[in-house]
XYZ file of C-alpha atoms in Angstrom:
664
model
C -6.128 176.197 -11.171
C -7.133 173.061 -10.891
C -8.833 170.562 -12.861
C -12.248 169.308 -12.586
C -10.581 165.712 -12.438
C -8.382 167.274 -9.786
C -11.064 168.784 -7.956
C -13.312 165.646 -7.538
C -9.764 163.304 -6.808
C -9.083 166.241 -3.629
C -13.263 165.875 -2.564
C -12.336 162.431 -2.681
C -9.507 161.982 -0.563
C -10.705 164.689 1.398
C -14.023 162.324 2.366
C -11.738 159.259 3.023
C -9.438 161.234 6.054
C -13.093 162.442 7.046
C -14.127 159.082 7.373
C -10.834 157.905 9.081
C -11.514 160.765 11.687
C -15.499 159.758 12.325
C -14.449 155.989 12.422
C -12.250 156.518 15.407
C -14.530 158.651 17.337
C -17.763 156.730 15.693
C -18.955 154.649 19.009
C -18.508 157.931 21.230
C -20.158 160.217 18.732
C -23.215 157.135 18.555
C -23.531 157.609 22.238
C -23.397 161.371 22.261
C -26.059 161.498 19.644
C -27.989 158.305 20.786
C -27.888 157.145 17.322
C -26.695 153.458 17.346
C -28.704 152.508 14.697
C -25.541 154.209 12.748
C -22.569 151.547 13.904
C -25.076 148.898 14.081
C -27.538 147.734 11.016
C -30.252 147.447 12.919
C -32.039 144.166 13.209
C -35.447 145.131 11.751
C -34.402 146.174 8.663
C -32.363 143.176 7.784
C -33.331 140.364 5.919
C -32.969 136.901 6.424
C -31.470 135.910 3.352
C -30.323 132.009 5.164
C -33.726 130.693 6.351
C -34.532 131.173 2.400
C -31.777 129.415 1.410
C -31.823 126.703 3.212
C -35.017 126.614 2.784
C -34.803 125.979 -0.552
C -31.919 123.925 -0.444
C -34.147 121.562 1.801
C -36.481 121.462 -1.139
C -33.832 120.755 -3.679
C -32.446 117.370 -1.741
C -35.518 116.200 -0.521
C -38.343 117.172 -2.858
C -36.867 118.663 -6.701
C -37.846 116.452 -9.376
C -38.030 116.606 -13.354
C -41.064 113.604 -13.633
C -39.198 109.967 -12.170
C -35.929 111.108 -11.589
C -34.931 113.786 -8.705
C -32.521 115.775 -7.863
C -30.926 113.126 -6.113
C -31.032 110.765 -8.285
C -28.951 113.319 -10.454
C -26.347 114.488 -7.652
C -26.081 109.764 -7.042
C -25.172 109.859 -11.044
C -22.471 112.503 -10.923
C -21.411 110.245 -7.750
C -21.163 107.530 -9.282
C -19.382 108.371 -12.197
C -16.569 109.987 -10.150
C -16.047 107.385 -8.191
C -15.608 104.743 -10.720
C -12.525 106.233 -11.704
C -11.671 107.472 -8.430
C -11.843 104.265 -6.972
C -9.642 102.546 -9.775
C -6.702 104.943 -9.725
C -6.801 104.483 -5.551
C -6.223 101.044 -5.925
C -3.565 101.210 -8.748
C -1.737 103.572 -6.103
C -2.257 103.046 -2.949
C -4.663 100.718 -1.633
C -4.602 97.236 -4.433
C -7.264 95.442 -5.754
C -9.484 93.551 -3.039
C -12.377 91.210 -3.726
C -15.184 90.847 -0.970
C -16.018 92.796 2.059
C -14.848 93.304 5.020
C -14.146 90.193 7.233
C -14.080 88.647 3.772
C -11.981 90.600 2.148
C -9.297 89.245 0.035
C -6.138 90.941 -1.728
C -5.936 90.140 -5.532
C -3.581 92.766 -6.436
C -1.456 94.758 -4.746
C -0.686 98.487 -5.278
C 1.758 100.117 -8.123
C 5.218 99.557 -6.056
C 7.099 102.741 -5.098
C 9.701 101.784 -7.202
C 7.376 101.340 -10.706
C 5.870 105.036 -9.884
C 9.059 106.464 -8.702
C 10.759 104.598 -12.023
C 7.651 106.309 -14.332
C 7.892 109.527 -13.216
C 12.015 109.748 -13.560
C 10.777 108.180 -17.255
C 8.138 111.046 -17.459
C 10.688 113.462 -16.675
C 13.179 112.475 -18.913
C 11.273 112.028 -21.291
C 9.392 115.551 -20.929
C 13.047 117.860 -20.870
C 15.644 115.634 -19.671
C 17.805 113.903 -17.336
C 18.101 116.798 -14.371
C 14.366 116.524 -14.484
C 14.240 113.395 -13.687
C 16.285 113.698 -11.575
C 14.131 116.475 -9.232
C 10.907 114.540 -9.994
C 12.969 111.437 -9.097
C 14.140 112.872 -6.005
C 10.534 114.406 -4.970
C 9.382 110.884 -5.189
C 12.023 109.544 -2.956
C 11.480 112.080 -0.611
C 7.851 110.709 -0.332
C 8.997 107.127 0.544
C 12.418 107.792 2.800
C 10.517 110.226 4.878
C 7.726 108.197 5.719
C 4.605 110.364 3.583
C 4.179 107.337 0.491
C 1.228 106.194 1.313
C -0.911 109.084 1.676
C 0.743 111.174 -0.878
C -0.786 107.975 -3.559
C -3.913 109.415 -1.844
C -3.297 112.595 -2.576
C -2.426 111.419 -6.076
C -4.941 109.377 -7.327
C -7.739 112.469 -6.036
C -5.633 114.494 -8.030
C -5.460 112.031 -11.508
C -9.523 112.259 -11.869
C -9.759 116.070 -10.277
C -7.658 117.566 -12.796
C -8.540 115.900 -16.081
C -12.968 116.497 -15.290
C -11.523 120.606 -13.860
C -9.080 120.616 -17.030
C -11.373 119.254 -19.671
C -15.026 120.805 -18.580
C -12.929 124.345 -18.633
C -11.503 123.905 -22.068
C -15.306 123.173 -23.382
C -16.824 126.027 -21.151
C -13.751 128.348 -22.075
C -14.441 127.466 -26.242
C -17.693 127.649 -25.398
C -17.288 131.242 -23.902
C -15.174 132.221 -27.002
C -17.713 130.919 -29.805
C -20.900 132.684 -27.878
C -20.103 135.833 -26.868
C -23.411 135.973 -25.298
C -21.658 132.775 -23.271
C -18.749 134.704 -21.975
C -20.755 137.738 -20.612
C -23.038 134.719 -18.225
C -19.619 133.218 -17.785
C -17.938 136.222 -16.272
C -19.687 136.996 -13.168
C -20.345 132.816 -12.635
C -16.451 132.647 -12.609
C -15.993 135.823 -9.984
C -18.017 134.398 -7.536
C -17.080 130.678 -7.794
C -13.144 132.296 -7.445
C -14.169 134.748 -4.648
C -16.855 132.678 -2.717
C -14.610 130.547 0.169
C -14.511 127.098 -0.250
C -15.460 126.807 2.806
C -18.800 128.360 2.394
C -19.641 125.677 -0.685
C -18.570 122.593 1.053
C -22.029 122.586 2.372
C -24.356 122.538 -0.099
C -21.870 120.016 -1.448
C -22.385 117.787 1.434
C -25.929 117.640 1.228
C -25.633 116.849 -2.377
C -22.931 114.864 -2.664
C -22.762 112.904 1.497
C -19.411 112.960 3.478
C -16.770 111.743 1.227
C -14.013 111.569 -0.791
C -16.566 112.092 -3.873
C -17.784 115.399 -2.039
C -14.090 116.246 -1.461
C -13.254 115.947 -5.344
C -16.202 117.826 -6.583
C -14.970 120.940 -4.078
C -11.929 120.928 -5.175
C -13.418 120.817 -9.274
C -15.272 123.435 -8.778
C -12.506 124.835 -7.086
C -9.670 124.682 -9.709
C -11.755 124.937 -12.756
C -12.195 128.811 -13.018
C -7.962 130.103 -14.348
C -8.393 127.407 -16.815
C -11.875 128.742 -18.416
C -10.354 131.974 -18.174
C -6.894 131.259 -19.462
C -9.282 129.370 -22.687
C -11.209 131.646 -23.637
C -7.832 133.876 -24.134
C -5.795 131.369 -25.785
C -8.633 131.369 -28.533
C -8.634 135.015 -28.653
C -4.808 134.933 -28.923
C -4.655 132.991 -32.025
C -2.859 134.708 -35.359
C -5.687 135.785 -37.276
C -3.858 134.498 -40.647
C -3.429 130.957 -39.120
C -7.703 131.092 -39.079
C -7.881 132.769 -42.212
C -6.010 129.757 -43.009
C -8.149 126.988 -41.671
C -11.264 128.844 -43.128
C -10.001 128.681 -46.926
C -8.651 125.073 -47.083
C -12.445 124.375 -46.588
C -12.847 123.436 -42.074
C -16.312 123.223 -40.895
C -16.995 125.129 -37.544
C -15.798 121.240 -35.208
C -13.072 121.295 -37.296
C -12.029 125.081 -37.022
C -11.840 124.353 -33.613
C -10.499 120.733 -33.003
C -7.778 121.301 -35.707
C -6.472 125.011 -35.953
C -7.533 126.630 -32.935
C -7.048 124.525 -29.818
C -3.946 122.834 -31.278
C -2.036 126.420 -31.845
C -3.261 127.275 -28.747
C -1.925 124.446 -27.227
C 1.040 125.584 -24.846
C -0.890 128.686 -23.012
C -3.489 125.547 -22.556
C -1.597 123.815 -21.470
C -0.844 126.484 -18.385
C -4.336 126.286 -17.375
C -4.129 122.724 -16.888
C -0.635 123.790 -14.204
C -3.086 126.392 -12.507
C -5.830 123.905 -12.219
C -3.056 120.974 -10.616
C -1.608 123.678 -7.753
C -4.957 124.802 -6.987
C -6.176 121.100 -6.606
C -3.143 120.606 -4.718
C -3.772 123.704 -2.735
C -7.247 122.268 -2.009
C -6.573 118.663 -0.566
C -6.551 119.715 3.798
C -9.638 121.480 3.005
C -10.768 118.382 0.983
C -10.042 116.220 4.324
C -12.214 118.522 6.035
C -15.263 116.363 3.947
C -13.909 112.841 3.830
C -10.282 112.882 1.838
C -8.159 111.250 3.140
C -4.058 111.280 2.125
C -1.776 114.353 3.217
C -4.124 116.927 3.722
C -5.888 114.827 6.438
C -2.914 114.647 8.287
C -1.867 118.451 8.202
C -5.270 118.649 9.597
C -4.783 116.202 12.416
C -1.588 117.719 13.392
C -2.867 121.350 13.345
C -5.670 120.286 15.686
C -3.037 117.901 18.029
C -1.123 121.216 17.625
C 1.647 118.844 16.822
C 4.394 121.116 14.971
C 6.520 119.212 13.846
C 4.056 116.203 11.675
C 2.393 118.946 10.760
C 5.556 120.290 9.097
C 6.510 116.522 7.365
C 2.718 116.115 5.656
C 2.932 119.813 4.551
C 6.582 119.565 3.005
C 4.944 116.396 1.288
C 2.404 118.762 -0.232
C 5.011 120.693 -0.903
C 7.457 118.122 -2.500
C 4.432 116.364 -4.655
C 3.321 119.712 -6.130
C 6.807 120.780 -7.043
C 7.363 117.435 -9.066
C 3.450 117.710 -11.207
C 4.435 121.198 -11.712
C 7.854 120.708 -13.117
C 6.510 117.774 -14.955
C 3.625 119.475 -16.144
C 5.521 122.249 -17.469
C 8.161 120.474 -19.204
C 5.227 119.012 -21.562
C 3.281 121.559 -22.281
C 7.021 122.823 -23.339
C 7.286 120.480 -25.263
C 4.000 120.271 -26.663
C 4.650 121.415 -30.847
C 8.111 119.624 -31.035
C 8.422 117.690 -33.391
C 11.039 114.391 -33.053
C 12.653 112.555 -35.821
C 10.267 109.275 -36.619
C 12.315 106.251 -35.215
C 11.331 103.244 -36.794
C 11.947 99.693 -34.916
C 10.177 97.769 -33.384
C 7.596 99.037 -31.142
C 9.719 97.508 -27.993
C 12.906 99.322 -28.670
C 10.396 102.681 -30.268
C 8.667 103.244 -26.844
C 11.847 101.755 -24.386
C 10.965 103.772 -21.568
C 7.401 102.336 -21.423
C 8.412 99.029 -21.560
C 11.166 99.800 -19.014
C 8.068 100.718 -16.937
C 5.610 97.617 -17.783
C 8.376 95.224 -17.200
C 9.543 96.668 -14.009
C 5.444 96.576 -12.695
C 5.276 93.138 -13.606
C 7.840 92.063 -12.036
C 7.582 93.695 -8.795
C 3.837 91.955 -8.946
C 5.675 88.727 -8.693
C 8.457 89.245 -6.700
C 6.543 90.933 -3.977
C 4.986 87.888 -2.843
C 8.624 86.897 -1.948
C 9.945 90.265 -0.892
C 7.538 93.001 0.875
C 10.626 95.626 -0.032
C 9.690 95.627 -3.986
C 5.973 96.915 -2.957
C 6.331 99.103 0.035
C 9.455 100.498 1.451
C 10.064 99.651 5.123
C 9.230 101.604 8.070
C 11.975 100.588 9.774
C 14.062 102.556 6.928
C 12.063 105.719 7.290
C 13.452 108.809 9.099
C 11.798 111.974 10.593
C 12.197 115.459 10.987
C 9.365 116.179 13.702
C 11.626 116.268 16.784
C 13.854 118.345 14.977
C 10.842 120.972 13.993
C 8.619 120.563 17.564
C 12.261 120.763 19.164
C 12.655 124.560 16.709
C 9.914 126.018 18.197
C 9.714 124.870 21.667
C 13.209 126.701 21.776
C 11.764 129.881 20.589
C 8.849 129.900 23.677
C 12.101 128.970 25.732
C 14.320 131.738 24.617
C 12.687 134.827 22.980
C 8.919 134.438 24.372
C 9.477 138.196 25.423
C 10.587 139.066 22.556
C 7.912 137.523 20.523
C 5.159 139.126 22.770
C 6.692 142.490 22.961
C 6.265 141.949 19.523
C 2.890 141.137 19.085
C 1.705 143.816 21.712
C 3.517 145.984 19.581
C 1.194 145.299 16.507
C -1.660 144.909 18.220
C -1.177 148.496 20.587
C 0.004 150.622 17.056
C -1.291 148.738 14.587
C -4.342 146.504 14.349
C -6.541 147.322 17.380
C -6.446 151.281 16.152
C -7.846 149.855 12.434
C -10.415 148.050 14.008
C -11.350 150.796 16.160
C -11.634 153.376 12.632
C -13.471 150.274 10.925
C -16.256 149.309 13.129
C -16.925 153.090 14.150
C -17.598 153.479 10.154
C -21.583 154.607 10.100
C -22.760 152.554 7.274
C -24.437 154.824 5.696
C -21.070 157.005 5.299
C -19.447 154.000 3.816
C -22.333 152.933 1.442
C -21.941 156.745 0.499
C -18.469 156.648 -0.227
C -17.854 153.280 -1.765
C -20.711 154.289 -4.040
C -18.152 158.280 -4.383
C -14.957 155.945 -5.213
C -16.659 153.882 -8.122
C -18.484 157.018 -9.623
C -14.563 157.727 -9.648
C -13.301 155.383 -10.910
C -15.343 154.154 -13.144
C -18.464 155.577 -13.622
C -21.767 155.273 -13.101
C -21.696 151.637 -13.439
C -19.108 151.302 -11.035
C -20.687 153.560 -8.400
C -23.927 151.322 -8.818
C -22.641 147.381 -7.966
C -20.510 149.133 -5.152
C -23.892 150.547 -3.932
C -26.340 147.447 -4.583
C -22.466 145.166 -3.449
C -22.436 147.285 0.054
C -25.707 147.610 0.570
C -26.659 143.822 0.254
C -23.798 143.084 3.100
C -25.858 145.669 5.197
C -29.071 143.936 4.381
C -28.341 140.575 5.319
C -27.012 141.267 8.834
C -23.721 140.878 8.727
C -22.465 144.126 8.376
C -20.114 143.967 11.914
C -18.799 141.491 11.100
C -17.674 142.388 7.217
C -15.853 145.105 8.968
C -13.608 143.290 10.773
C -13.415 140.893 7.526
C -12.346 144.379 5.905
C -10.100 145.408 8.844
C -8.373 141.892 9.077
C -7.649 141.815 5.225
C -6.586 145.544 5.041
C -3.900 145.490 8.072
C -2.631 142.124 6.026
C -2.823 143.987 2.508
C -1.137 147.516 4.185
C 1.589 145.042 5.365
C 2.350 142.365 2.417
C 2.411 145.692 0.020
C 4.760 147.647 2.506
C 7.392 144.563 2.518
C 6.315 143.282 -0.948
C 7.048 146.333 -2.870
C 10.932 147.003 -1.524
C 11.346 143.438 -2.392
C 9.505 143.289 -5.951
C 12.261 146.207 -6.836
C 15.059 145.018 -5.138
C 14.316 141.669 -7.100
C 13.925 143.426 -9.870
C 17.417 146.030 -9.511
C 19.642 143.098 -8.141
C 19.767 140.056 -9.883
C 21.406 137.820 -6.652
C 18.363 139.396 -4.622
C 16.325 138.252 -7.434
C 17.526 134.454 -7.195
C 17.029 134.387 -3.642
C 13.720 136.724 -3.376
C 11.908 134.398 -6.030
C 13.492 131.091 -4.844
C 11.298 132.639 -1.026
C 8.580 133.326 -3.043
C 8.182 130.322 -4.210
C 8.244 128.343 -1.024
C 5.726 130.507 -0.051
C 3.459 129.462 -3.025
C 3.789 126.207 -2.841
C 3.365 125.692 0.947
C -0.820 124.569 1.700
C -2.536 128.117 3.720
C -2.904 125.785 6.523
C 0.730 124.489 7.087
C 1.703 128.726 7.657
C -0.849 128.090 10.877
C 0.670 125.550 12.432
C 4.112 127.404 13.687
C 2.208 130.709 13.827
C -0.046 129.669 16.454
C 3.095 127.735 18.194
C 4.443 130.832 18.792
C 2.473 132.955 18.700
C -1.246 131.221 19.681
C -4.982 132.081 18.905
C -5.655 135.930 18.079
C -5.753 138.654 15.269
C -1.590 138.831 15.228
C -1.867 135.385 14.502
C -4.185 135.558 11.790
C -2.386 138.959 10.544
C 0.775 137.209 10.488
C -0.021 133.941 8.156
C -2.439 135.901 5.842
C 0.627 138.690 5.330
C 2.832 135.429 4.372
C -0.170 133.461 2.233
C -0.933 136.757 0.045
C 2.916 138.203 0.353
C 3.549 136.473 -3.517
C 1.572 138.546 -5.683
C 2.619 142.015 -4.604
C 6.502 141.204 -4.872
C 6.082 139.643 -8.401
C 4.028 142.693 -10.004
C 5.937 145.060 -8.456
C 9.195 142.872 -9.773
C 7.309 142.403 -12.815
C 5.820 146.549 -13.277
C 9.614 147.711 -12.409
C 11.528 145.510 -14.982
C 8.777 146.164 -17.810
C 9.336 150.357 -17.571
C 11.299 151.114 -21.027
C 14.865 151.111 -21.403
C 14.547 154.276 -23.414
C 12.856 156.111 -20.439
C 15.369 155.214 -18.334
C 18.098 156.280 -20.982
C 16.144 159.927 -21.294
C 16.354 159.811 -17.255
C 20.379 158.994 -16.586
C 20.936 161.462 -19.515
C 19.601 164.140 -17.517
C 21.769 163.812 -15.064
C 18.873 161.511 -12.650
C 20.606 159.204 -9.399
C 19.348 155.473 -9.092
C 16.886 156.956 -6.671
C 15.619 159.232 -8.714
C 15.237 157.111 -11.183
C 12.863 154.493 -9.322
C 11.316 157.629 -7.501
C 10.203 159.371 -11.018
C 10.246 157.436 -13.411
C 10.680 153.551 -12.984
C 7.419 153.303 -9.596
C 5.179 155.578 -11.517
C 5.812 153.693 -14.780
C 5.037 150.609 -12.903
C 1.593 151.436 -10.460
C -1.088 149.673 -13.026
C 1.086 146.267 -12.328
C 1.723 147.068 -8.570
C -2.580 148.135 -8.234
C -3.430 144.493 -10.011
C -0.642 142.497 -7.129
C -2.383 144.732 -4.836
C -5.504 143.262 -6.182
C -4.326 140.036 -5.909
C -3.047 140.636 -2.405
C -5.923 140.925 -1.649
C -7.869 138.541 -3.169
C -5.188 135.623 -1.513
C -6.209 137.467 2.017
C -9.980 136.965 1.427
C -9.142 133.545 0.746
C -7.434 132.851 3.712
C -9.496 134.488 6.310
C -12.426 131.442 6.360
C -8.648 129.219 6.878
C -7.749 131.801 10.109
C -10.628 131.337 11.096
C -9.363 128.707 13.311
C -7.411 130.706 15.173
C -10.063 132.729 16.083
C -10.971 135.354 14.396
C -14.317 136.917 14.273
C -14.971 138.175 11.408
C -17.500 136.425 7.869
C -14.291 133.873 7.706
C -15.256 132.575 11.938
C -19.049 132.711 10.073
C -18.659 130.898 7.112
C -16.572 127.766 9.737
C -19.892 127.588 12.482
C -21.882 127.426 9.472
C -19.780 124.288 8.056
C -20.011 122.752 11.300
C -23.720 123.374 11.921
C -23.890 121.952 8.489
C -26.615 125.820 7.741
C -26.387 126.410 4.235
C -27.949 129.172 3.845
C -25.791 130.879 6.648
C -22.626 129.580 4.744
C -23.374 130.812 1.492
C -24.565 134.301 2.561
C -21.446 134.914 4.441
C -19.587 133.586 1.851
C -21.244 135.279 -0.654
C -20.621 138.981 1.053
C -17.020 137.837 1.813
C -17.292 137.787 -2.403
C -19.151 140.993 -2.622
C -16.549 142.788 -0.790
C -13.641 140.754 -3.354
C -15.327 141.956 -6.269
C -15.529 145.711 -4.969
C -12.161 145.192 -3.998
C -11.010 144.035 -7.357
C -13.173 146.297 -9.646
C -12.309 149.447 -8.217
C -8.516 148.482 -8.107
C -8.709 147.696 -12.045
C -10.606 150.542 -12.543
C -7.855 152.252 -10.669
C -4.959 150.211 -12.754
C -6.559 151.127 -16.191
C -6.626 155.024 -15.153
C -3.063 155.103 -14.150
C -2.551 153.303 -17.937
C -3.831 155.981 -19.641
C -2.611 158.888 -17.274
C 1.042 157.545 -18.589
C -0.185 156.776 -21.610
C 0.060 153.184 -21.559
C -3.245 152.729 -22.831
C -5.800 155.363 -24.512
């Protein structure tokens, strides 16, 4: 006889299967019954949130004020504060120092030479770890110079130098506040959820309204995008500090502030540097999107190449972003490892104690002085640069000429037997049935609170008038996640069980993670042209990494005692995998699926550039028309989908851990 829980699970599965069948024939049934309102949400019931939000934004920018100080004065003040250090870093790395404007501009001091910057990162790499790291980061910066990407890379690096301290510092302060005040953590948690799930395109429009078009707006958007991980990691790191260390700090009479800054923060410094590393990587991931609202650099080069469908130039700029990301990532990781190490005290003069700094300073002065006579000392000569653009263009041309039929057959196969059936089901599900099903899944996975959350968020999507576009979003995201999971889990299992395969797979995944999201679109568009299949391939490539990494981590984490028990019982390798490794790794696999969905949803807005007709396109259209309300409502709809998926999968992972005795 089945238990109550088993009966509930069986009922939910039967309901899901029935929903799929109804969805497949939904449109035909709606026509037959003359009940099209079941498929298309009635326009008379739609609440025009976008109109109200646009009006509120207009009032905020034009009329809002506290006494003599208007809201615009505040945003201009913030913009000025961000712009001053940005202009300084830009002058140091890219433009040089200039007095005057226009035709009267007179150069006073050139930008720091490529030789000095490369020497500085080599010295920093050797200081943080060893000569191996120094050689790696030196080679990365030398690549930027030799392949003609130096000027754009320095503009991007200037943005990173400003955005990272603000994002990391602000995230640290917010994380400390959330750690000290449980109410603060509860307030911040949903805000951080929205910041991480609302597509960046959605809040580019209000940022443009408040800060105008230009690099400052791009920096503000980058900071908003990159700060949430630092807040979460700070709170987690402070909670993980050994209670004995805290007790010792209190015993010696520290105040609350001293306990925070002299005990808690130093004790968790290595974990906090992981957060800084995340801020750096997310900042670099934003460079292309930021270029759409006035940021220059490598992101603008990739975007311009995508608009021209120039695969060679796009790949060169994209690879330059990857190279820069690798150098900055390795340096930040090495610096995090070095924190806490106690060096032997060095005696002698200041110069002898700071040899690297002295070398870089002397080299800087020499290049500034001698560079007036030899431009090579200041700027790498264009005549000596190398380009790979022709190679990439010829490669894609060769593939199109020789494998067009095979690529077209692959595209038609996936469209006919995979994408279109899923799309037909999703667009044919009656919206009341979908909302009820989500509520039941929430109730089954996490109780009445999760059921109410699913009911409320899905209901808001419906009454906003975006149900049909939301279903297209779910279809495209769902199809991509299915394919990423089918590919990713076997790769993760193979990486966990085979060391040599694991090395190759990790290298492949690292490459996918460091490539900017826009870069995926260029070769895929050139090979398959625009459409849903092109978007799916780009999303799968972008979202594959978590499926692989979490599956590998889950399989590696299975208790050795359980494996030995299975071997003693006579299990084959296949039986060990099927009956022990995969079931015990299920909670981690579900968390990986959760992250895959988040990445897939974040990529959907970018795939709007290749012709998808979903919420991502709605956000992109709002950006081009500067329609704040439309962009935010569509962005919130995507965020609601992400939150529903996140909460359901987290609840499922927790239930799996309880079922396998990994959590009480």
